[in-house]
mmCIF file of C-alpha atoms in Angstrom:
data_model
loop_
_atom_site.group_PDB
_atom_site.id
_atom_site.type_symbol
_atom_site.label_atom_id
_atom_site.label_comp_id
_atom_site.label_asym_id
_atom_site.label_seq_id
_atom_site.Cartn_x
_atom_site.Cartn_y
_atom_site.Cartn_z
ATOM 1 C CA MET A 870 50.116 166.949 201.186
ATOM 2 C CA VAL A 871 46.791 168.770 201.309
ATOM 3 C CA PRO A 872 46.825 169.780 197.605
ATOM 4 C CA ALA A 873 47.440 166.141 196.654
ATOM 5 C CA SER A 874 44.404 165.124 198.697
ATOM 6 C CA VAL A 875 42.263 167.445 196.541
ATOM 7 C CA ILE A 876 43.039 165.171 193.583
ATOM 8 C CA PHE A 877 41.863 162.203 195.662
ATOM 9 C CA LEU A 878 38.703 164.077 196.661
ATOM 10 C CA VAL A 879 37.805 164.968 193.062
ATOM 11 C CA GLY A 880 38.419 161.379 191.956
ATOM 12 C CA SER A 881 36.226 160.134 194.794
ATOM 13 C CA LEU A 882 33.430 162.487 193.735
ATOM 14 C CA PHE A 883 33.611 161.147 190.161
ATOM 15 C CA SER A 884 33.524 157.547 191.448
ATOM 16 C CA LEU A 885 30.625 158.283 193.788
ATOM 17 C CA GLN A 886 28.529 159.836 191.024
ATOM 18 C CA THR A 887 29.342 156.967 188.654
ATOM 19 C CA ARG A 888 28.267 154.412 191.256
ATOM 20 C CA ILE A 889 25.099 156.251 192.287
ATOM 21 C CA ASN A 890 23.985 156.736 188.672
ATOM 22 C CA ALA A 891 24.940 153.246 187.457
ATOM 23 C CA GLY A 892 21.313 152.414 186.607
ATOM 24 C CA PHE A 893 20.974 155.203 184.056
ATOM 25 C CA THR A 894 21.869 155.021 180.372
ATOM 26 C CA PRO A 895 24.833 157.276 179.541
ATOM 27 C CA TRP A 896 24.215 159.847 176.812
ATOM 28 C CA ARG A 897 26.847 160.735 174.288
ATOM 29 C CA SER A 898 26.683 164.018 172.431
ATOM 30 C CA THR A 899 27.690 162.172 169.262
ATOM 31 C CA THR A 900 24.343 160.383 169.272
ATOM 32 C CA ALA A 901 22.515 161.317 166.091
ATOM 33 C CA VAL A 902 19.483 163.429 166.873
ATOM 34 C CA GLY A 903 17.314 164.638 164.049
ATOM 35 C CA GLU A 904 15.759 168.065 163.790
ATOM 36 C CA ALA A 905 12.347 166.397 163.874
ATOM 37 C CA ASP A 906 13.008 165.432 167.501
ATOM 38 C CA ASN A 907 12.365 169.029 168.542
ATOM 39 C CA GLN A 908 15.296 168.905 170.915
ATOM 40 C CA GLN A 909 16.029 171.579 173.490
ATOM 41 C CA LEU A 910 19.349 171.412 175.325
ATOM 42 C CA LEU A 911 20.743 173.710 177.999
ATOM 43 C CA THR A 912 24.424 173.538 178.891
ATOM 44 C CA PHE A 913 26.378 174.447 182.016
ATOM 45 C CA ASN A 914 27.183 178.107 182.558
ATOM 46 C CA ALA A 915 30.907 177.514 183.014
ATOM 47 C CA SER A 916 31.879 181.186 182.799
ATOM 48 C CA GLY A 917 31.857 181.568 186.588
ATOM 49 C CA PHE A 918 34.502 178.907 187.097
ATOM 50 C CA TYR A 919 37.238 180.793 185.225
ATOM 51 C CA PRO A 920 37.420 183.994 187.331
ATOM 52 C CA GLN A 921 36.980 181.969 190.508
ATOM 53 C CA GLY A 922 39.796 179.618 189.519
ATOM 54 C CA ALA A 923 42.105 182.412 188.387
ATOM 55 C CA LEU A 924 41.513 184.365 191.594
ATOM 56 C CA ALA A 925 42.208 181.326 193.780
ATOM 57 C CA LEU A 926 45.310 180.489 191.745
ATOM 58 C CA ILE A 927 46.731 184.021 191.987
ATOM 59 C CA ALA A 928 45.866 184.280 195.690
ATOM 60 C CA GLY A 929 47.508 180.914 196.306
ATOM 61 C CA ILE A 930 50.713 181.946 194.563
ATOM 62 C CA ILE A 931 50.868 185.208 196.534
ATOM 63 C CA ILE A 932 50.144 183.478 199.846
ATOM 64 C CA LEU A 933 52.727 180.790 199.084
ATOM 65 C CA MET A 934 55.320 183.463 198.238
ATOM 66 C CA ILE A 935 54.655 185.121 201.605
ATOM 67 C CA GLY A 936 55.578 181.819 203.196
ATOM 68 C CA MET A 937 52.238 180.471 204.347
ATOM 69 C CA GLY A 938 51.611 176.834 203.488
ATOM 70 C CA ILE A 939 47.877 177.342 202.990
ATOM 71 C CA GLY A 940 48.692 178.835 199.581
ATOM 72 C CA GLY A 941 48.973 175.307 198.185
ATOM 73 C CA VAL A 942 45.332 174.684 199.007
ATOM 74 C CA PHE A 943 44.329 177.840 197.133
ATOM 75 C CA ILE A 944 46.425 176.785 194.148
ATOM 76 C CA ALA A 945 44.802 173.333 194.139
ATOM 77 C CA ALA A 946 41.315 174.859 194.426
ATOM 78 C CA GLY A 947 42.100 177.234 191.561
ATOM 79 C CA ILE A 948 43.290 174.403 189.343
ATOM 80 C CA VAL A 949 40.176 172.338 190.137
ATOM 81 C CA ALA A 950 37.907 175.309 189.334
ATOM 82 C CA LEU A 951 39.687 175.965 186.023
ATOM 83 C CA CYS A 952 39.483 172.269 185.099
ATOM 84 C CA ASN A 953 35.766 172.225 185.968
ATOM 85 C CA GLY A 954 35.167 175.276 183.797
ATOM 86 C CA TYR A 955 36.903 173.680 180.836
ATOM 87 C CA ARG A 956 35.271 170.273 181.352
ATOM 88 C CA LEU A 957 31.723 171.598 181.804
ATOM 89 C CA GLN A 958 31.619 174.344 179.158
ATOM 90 C CA ASN A 959 29.711 172.280 176.565
ATOM 91 C CA ARG A 960 28.122 169.685 178.858
ATOM 92 C CA VAL A 961 24.316 169.408 178.778
ATOM 93 C CA VAL A 962 22.662 170.058 182.162
ATOM 94 C CA ILE A 963 19.093 169.367 181.106
ATOM 95 C CA GLY A 964 17.398 168.858 177.803
ATOM 96 C CA VAL A 965 14.586 167.137 175.979
ATOM 97 C CA SER A 966 14.962 165.178 172.776
ATOM 98 C CA GLY A 967 11.840 163.473 171.505
ATOM 99 C CA GLU A 968 10.436 161.392 174.373
ATOM 100 C CA SER A 969 13.692 161.387 176.341
ATOM 101 C CA MET A 970 15.169 163.685 178.926
ATOM 102 C CA ILE A 971 18.908 164.311 178.912
ATOM 103 C CA PHE A 972 20.363 165.438 182.239
ATOM 104 C CA THR A 973 23.533 165.738 184.288
ATOM 105 C CA PRO A 974 22.681 165.202 187.981
ATOM 106 C CA GLY A 975 25.826 166.850 189.375
ATOM 107 C CA LEU A 976 29.044 168.673 188.564
ATOM 108 C CA TYR A 977 31.066 165.452 188.708
ATOM 109 C CA ALA A 978 28.517 163.181 187.019
ATOM 110 C CA ASP A 979 28.219 161.945 183.463
ATOM 111 C CA THR A 980 25.279 162.949 181.273
ATOM 112 C CA TYR A 981 22.417 160.459 181.149
ATOM 113 C CA VAL A 982 19.252 159.907 179.131
ATOM 114 C CA ILE A 983 15.988 158.570 180.568
ATOM 115 C CA PRO A 984 12.397 158.375 179.337
ATOM 116 C CA LEU A 985 10.482 161.605 179.834
ATOM 117 C CA ARG A 986 7.654 159.788 181.620
ATOM 118 C CA ASP A 987 10.044 158.768 184.456
ATOM 119 C CA VAL A 988 10.744 162.370 185.510
ATOM 120 C CA ALA A 989 8.489 164.564 187.625
ATOM 121 C CA VAL A 990 8.832 168.094 188.971
ATOM 122 C CA VAL A 991 8.559 167.857 192.758
ATOM 123 C CA GLU A 992 9.334 171.388 193.871
ATOM 124 C CA ARG A 993 9.657 174.766 192.154
ATOM 125 C CA SER A 994 10.830 178.027 193.669
ATOM 126 C CA ASN A 995 10.004 181.572 192.578
ATOM 127 C CA ASN A 996 10.690 182.114 188.879
ATOM 128 C CA ASP A 997 11.981 178.530 188.683
ATOM 129 C CA ALA A 998 15.333 179.647 190.100
ATOM 130 C CA LYS A 999 15.584 176.266 191.825
ATOM 131 C CA VAL A 1000 13.754 173.143 190.658
ATOM 132 C CA ARG A 1001 13.823 169.682 192.236
ATOM 133 C CA LEU A 1002 13.208 166.773 189.870
ATOM 134 C CA LEU A 1003 12.278 163.234 190.912
ATOM 135 C CA ILE A 1004 13.299 160.231 188.838
ATOM 136 C CA ARG A 1005 10.606 157.661 189.513
ATOM 137 C CA SER A 1006 12.499 154.581 188.325
ATOM 138 C CA SER A 1007 15.263 155.073 190.901
ATOM 139 C CA GLY A 1008 13.487 157.151 193.546
ATOM 140 C CA ARG A 1009 16.312 159.712 193.400
ATOM 141 C CA SER A 1010 15.830 163.418 193.113
ATOM 142 C CA PHE A 1011 18.213 166.173 192.124
ATOM 143 C CA THR A 1012 18.075 169.924 192.378
ATOM 144 C CA LEU A 1013 18.676 172.116 189.373
ATOM 145 C CA ARG A 1014 19.514 175.801 189.712
ATOM 146 C CA LYS A 1015 18.813 178.190 186.866
ATOM 147 C CA LYS A 1016 22.059 180.088 187.439
ATOM 148 C CA LEU A 1017 23.962 176.962 186.286
ATOM 149 C CA LEU A 1018 22.305 177.092 182.858
ATOM 150 C CA ALA A 1019 23.662 178.686 179.702
ATOM 151 C CA GLY A 1020 22.364 178.861 176.180
ATOM 152 C CA ASP A 1021 20.106 180.868 173.933
ATOM 153 C CA LYS A 1022 16.996 182.202 175.663
ATOM 154 C CA VAL A 1023 17.577 180.232 178.884
ATOM 155 C CA ASN A 1024 14.313 181.283 180.550
ATOM 156 C CA ASP A 1025 12.138 180.284 177.592
ATOM 157 C CA ALA A 1026 13.965 177.016 176.941
ATOM 158 C CA PHE A 1027 13.933 176.052 180.629
ATOM 159 C CA ALA A 1028 10.204 176.795 180.891
ATOM 160 C CA ALA A 1029 9.545 174.702 177.760
ATOM 161 C CA ILE A 1030 11.506 171.770 179.187
ATOM 162 C CA LEU A 1031 9.689 171.956 182.534
ATOM 163 C CA ALA A 1032 6.339 172.139 180.714
ATOM 164 C CA LYS A 1033 7.022 168.711 179.200
ATOM 165 C CA LEU A 1034 7.530 167.136 182.634
ATOM 166 C CA THR A 1035 4.718 165.964 184.878
ATOM 167 C CA THR A 1036 4.200 167.675 188.222
ATOM 168 C CA VAL A 1037 3.789 165.790 191.489
#
């Protein structure tokens, strides 16, 4: 019964993020963006989900074979981690295209686009390892961790994106 509740939990997280972010305009990667837009996009670093999911899946199978019921929870967690890795591998976390910012506020959220002027950097940690961004139009803020980012020259691209945002 517990592994089935994980499916309910994941679905609830998707619904929660959809409801919270209902005021934002969804972004589709098929949207035509010209090279003149000077776009910079950073995607999720999904490589960590695969070993984590495989390890949980294998541990769950072994624990279940021993006869302990908790193995089902490990199997469910492994499947969720593998699905997250596959789903997030090409998803944009943060990016700038022209005068718009493209962002994904959470692991279970869609990707949205908002005007660049509506976003401000509220808090930065050492080496920008953790950055909190405030969206003025909604009053919401979200935290972005550099370890979740993947792409070419992550440090330079992330610094360039943050340079385009205003600081509070």
